[in-house]
Coordinates of C-alpha atoms in Angstrom, one line a residue:
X1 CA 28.3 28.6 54.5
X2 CA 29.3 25.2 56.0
X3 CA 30.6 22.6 54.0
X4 CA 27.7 20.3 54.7
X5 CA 25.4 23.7 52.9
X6 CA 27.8 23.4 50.4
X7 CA 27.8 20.0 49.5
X8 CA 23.9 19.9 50.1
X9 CA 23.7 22.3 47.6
X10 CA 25.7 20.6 45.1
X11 CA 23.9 17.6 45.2
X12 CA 20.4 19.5 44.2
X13 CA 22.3 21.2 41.3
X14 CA 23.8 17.8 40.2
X15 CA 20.6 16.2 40.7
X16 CA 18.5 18.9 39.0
X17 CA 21.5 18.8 36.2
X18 CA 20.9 15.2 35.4
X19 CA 16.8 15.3 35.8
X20 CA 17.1 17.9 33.3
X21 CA 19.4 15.6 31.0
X22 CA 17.5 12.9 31.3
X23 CA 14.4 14.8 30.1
X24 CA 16.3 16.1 27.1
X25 CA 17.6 12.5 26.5
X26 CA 14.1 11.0 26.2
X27 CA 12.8 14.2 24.4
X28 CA 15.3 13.5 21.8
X29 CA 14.7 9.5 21.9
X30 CA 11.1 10.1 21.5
X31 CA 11.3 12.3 18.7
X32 CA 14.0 10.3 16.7
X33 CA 11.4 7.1 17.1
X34 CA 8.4 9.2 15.9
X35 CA 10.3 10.3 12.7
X36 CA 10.8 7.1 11.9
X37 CA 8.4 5.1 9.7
X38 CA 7.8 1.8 11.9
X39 CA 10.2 -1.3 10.2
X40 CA 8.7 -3.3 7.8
X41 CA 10.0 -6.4 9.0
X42 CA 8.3 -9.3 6.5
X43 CA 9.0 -10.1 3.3
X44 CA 7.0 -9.5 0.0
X45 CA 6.9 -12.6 -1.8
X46 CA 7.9 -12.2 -6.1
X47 CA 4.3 -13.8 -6.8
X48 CA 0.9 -13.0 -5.6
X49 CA -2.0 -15.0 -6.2
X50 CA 0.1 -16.2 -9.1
X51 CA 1.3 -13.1 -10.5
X52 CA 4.4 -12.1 -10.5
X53 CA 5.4 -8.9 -8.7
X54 CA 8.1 -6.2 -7.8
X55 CA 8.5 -6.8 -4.2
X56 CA 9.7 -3.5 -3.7
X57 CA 6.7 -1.7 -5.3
X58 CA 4.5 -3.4 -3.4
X59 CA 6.3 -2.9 0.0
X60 CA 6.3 0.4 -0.7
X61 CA 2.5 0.7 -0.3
X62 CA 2.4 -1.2 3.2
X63 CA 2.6 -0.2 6.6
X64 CA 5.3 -1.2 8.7
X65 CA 4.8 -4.4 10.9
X66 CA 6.0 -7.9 11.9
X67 CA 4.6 -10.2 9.1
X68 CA 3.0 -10.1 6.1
X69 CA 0.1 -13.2 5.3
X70 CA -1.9 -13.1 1.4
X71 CA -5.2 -14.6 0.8
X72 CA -7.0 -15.2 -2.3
X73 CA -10.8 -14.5 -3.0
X74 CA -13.0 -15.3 -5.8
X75 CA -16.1 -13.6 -4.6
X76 CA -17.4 -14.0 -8.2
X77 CA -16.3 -16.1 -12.0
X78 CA -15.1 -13.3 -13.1
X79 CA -13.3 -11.7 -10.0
X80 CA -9.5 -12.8 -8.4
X81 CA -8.5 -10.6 -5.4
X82 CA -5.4 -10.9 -3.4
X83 CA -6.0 -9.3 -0.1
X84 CA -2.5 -8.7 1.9
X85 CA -2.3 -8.6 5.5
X86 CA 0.4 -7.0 8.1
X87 CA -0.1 -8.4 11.3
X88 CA -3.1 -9.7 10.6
X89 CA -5.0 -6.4 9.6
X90 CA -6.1 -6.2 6.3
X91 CA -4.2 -3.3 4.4
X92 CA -4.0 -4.2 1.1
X93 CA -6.3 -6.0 -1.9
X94 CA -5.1 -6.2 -5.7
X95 CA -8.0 -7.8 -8.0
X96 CA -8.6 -8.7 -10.9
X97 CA -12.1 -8.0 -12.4
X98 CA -13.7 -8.7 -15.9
X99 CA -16.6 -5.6 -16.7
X100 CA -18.3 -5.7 -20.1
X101 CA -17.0 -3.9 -22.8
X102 CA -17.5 -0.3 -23.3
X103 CA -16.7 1.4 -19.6
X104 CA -14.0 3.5 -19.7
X105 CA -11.1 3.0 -17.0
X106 CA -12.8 6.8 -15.0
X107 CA -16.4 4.6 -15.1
X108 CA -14.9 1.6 -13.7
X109 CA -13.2 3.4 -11.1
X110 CA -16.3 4.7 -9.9
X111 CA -17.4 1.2 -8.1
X112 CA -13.6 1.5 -6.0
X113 CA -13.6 3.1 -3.3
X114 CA -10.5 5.6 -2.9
X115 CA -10.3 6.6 -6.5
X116 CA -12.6 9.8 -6.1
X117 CA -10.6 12.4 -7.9
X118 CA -8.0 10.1 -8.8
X119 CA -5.5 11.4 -11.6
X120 CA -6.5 9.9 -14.9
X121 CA -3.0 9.1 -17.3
X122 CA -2.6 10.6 -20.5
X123 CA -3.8 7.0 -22.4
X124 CA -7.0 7.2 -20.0
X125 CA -5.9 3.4 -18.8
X126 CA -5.4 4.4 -15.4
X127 CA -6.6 6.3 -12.0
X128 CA -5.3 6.5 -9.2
X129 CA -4.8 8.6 -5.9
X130 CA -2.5 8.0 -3.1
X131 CA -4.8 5.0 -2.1
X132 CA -6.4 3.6 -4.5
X133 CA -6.3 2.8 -8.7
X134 CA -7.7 1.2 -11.2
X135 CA -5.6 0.0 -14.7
X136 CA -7.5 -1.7 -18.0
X137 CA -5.7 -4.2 -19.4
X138 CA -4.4 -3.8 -23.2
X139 CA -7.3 -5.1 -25.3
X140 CA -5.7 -8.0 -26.6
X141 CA -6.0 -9.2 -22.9
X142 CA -9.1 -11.4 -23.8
X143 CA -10.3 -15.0 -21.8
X144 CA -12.5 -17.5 -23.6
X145 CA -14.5 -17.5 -20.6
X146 CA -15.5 -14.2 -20.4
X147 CA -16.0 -12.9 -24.1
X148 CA -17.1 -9.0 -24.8
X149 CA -15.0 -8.1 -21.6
X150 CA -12.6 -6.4 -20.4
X151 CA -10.3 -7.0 -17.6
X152 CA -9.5 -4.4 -15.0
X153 CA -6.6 -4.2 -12.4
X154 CA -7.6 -2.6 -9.0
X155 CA -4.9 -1.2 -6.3
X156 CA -6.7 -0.6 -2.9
X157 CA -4.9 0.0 0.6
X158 CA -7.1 -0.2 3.7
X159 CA -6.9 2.0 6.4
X160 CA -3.1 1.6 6.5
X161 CA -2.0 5.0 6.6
X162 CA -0.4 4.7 3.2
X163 CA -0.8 8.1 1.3
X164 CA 1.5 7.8 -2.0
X165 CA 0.6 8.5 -5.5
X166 CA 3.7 7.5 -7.0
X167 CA 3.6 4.2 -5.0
X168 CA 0.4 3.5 -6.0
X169 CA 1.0 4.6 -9.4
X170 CA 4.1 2.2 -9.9
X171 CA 2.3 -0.8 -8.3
X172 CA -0.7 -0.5 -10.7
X173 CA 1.2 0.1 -13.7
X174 CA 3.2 -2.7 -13.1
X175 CA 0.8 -5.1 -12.1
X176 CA -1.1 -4.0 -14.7
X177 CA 2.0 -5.4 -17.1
X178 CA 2.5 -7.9 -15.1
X179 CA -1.4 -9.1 -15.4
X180 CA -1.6 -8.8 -19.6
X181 CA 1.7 -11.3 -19.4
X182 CA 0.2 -14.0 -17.4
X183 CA -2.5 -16.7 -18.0
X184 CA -5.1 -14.3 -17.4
X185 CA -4.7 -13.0 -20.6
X186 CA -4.2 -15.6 -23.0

């Protein structure tokens, strides 16, 4: 063979050789990124819609994105919601809702979406699934403006991808807590 075969040759190989390394590179690049939960790059503010929460409980029930906007509704007198944003898509809404006396926390849960099935605790106060939960407040939590009630705490991720019962459980717990300490109880 000539030495211009030869190094004809060896130019194919080497250039075969590194295709071949290059497709392994990106193979692994591609999989290391898609095992990644995308960065949560925001910040959770310690208050929302005037309660005060664990920033770290409720990041953990977000999707990963750029920025992070809150909004209050009232839709009703007796109805506060906080609906959180990440990149402007909706994905998460804690509310606060005053129901008559009587309905048990399974009942209420029943007008949630996302808390079909949902584990019930032991003091029957809370349900929740990896989406979605609903928390009654201690009853001493009353308001002068809405007597023979009750008020309920609901958890409620949308369509973020977020599939955690612990998170969930956590968040509604504590902003249960966090609820029958503030003004809305006294």
């Amino acid at each position: 063979m000539s030495a211009h075969g030869s190094l004809r040759r060896h130019r194919f190989v080497g250039a075969a050789v590194s295709l071949s390394a290059a497709v392994a590179l990106a193979s692994t690049l591609a999989g290391c990124s898609g095992d990644e939960p995308p960065k949560k790059a925001y910040t959770v503010p310690t208050s929302l819609c005037g309660t005060t929460v664990d920033p770290a409980q409720v990041k953990a029930v977000l999707p990963g994105g750029d920025s992070l906007t809150t909004a209050t509704q009232k839709p009703n007198g007796g109805t506060i919601r906080c609906n959180l944003s990440v990149d402007g898509k909706l994905v998460l809404s804690l509310a606060q809702a005053w129901w008559s006396e009587g309905h048990t926390t399974a009942a209420v849960s029943q007008a949630y979406p996302g808390t079909d099935d949902g584990k019930l605790s032991d003091d029957l106060r809370f349900v929740h699934t990896g989406t979605a939960g609903v928390g009654k407040t201690v009853p001493s939590c009353k308001a002068s403006e809405h007597p023979e009630q009750d008020l309920y705490i609901t958890v409620e991720t949308r369509d973020s991808g977020v599939d955690d019962p612990d998170a969930i459980e956590k968040l509604l717990v504590a902003f249960t807590k966090a609820v029958e300490g503030s003004a809305a109880c006294k």
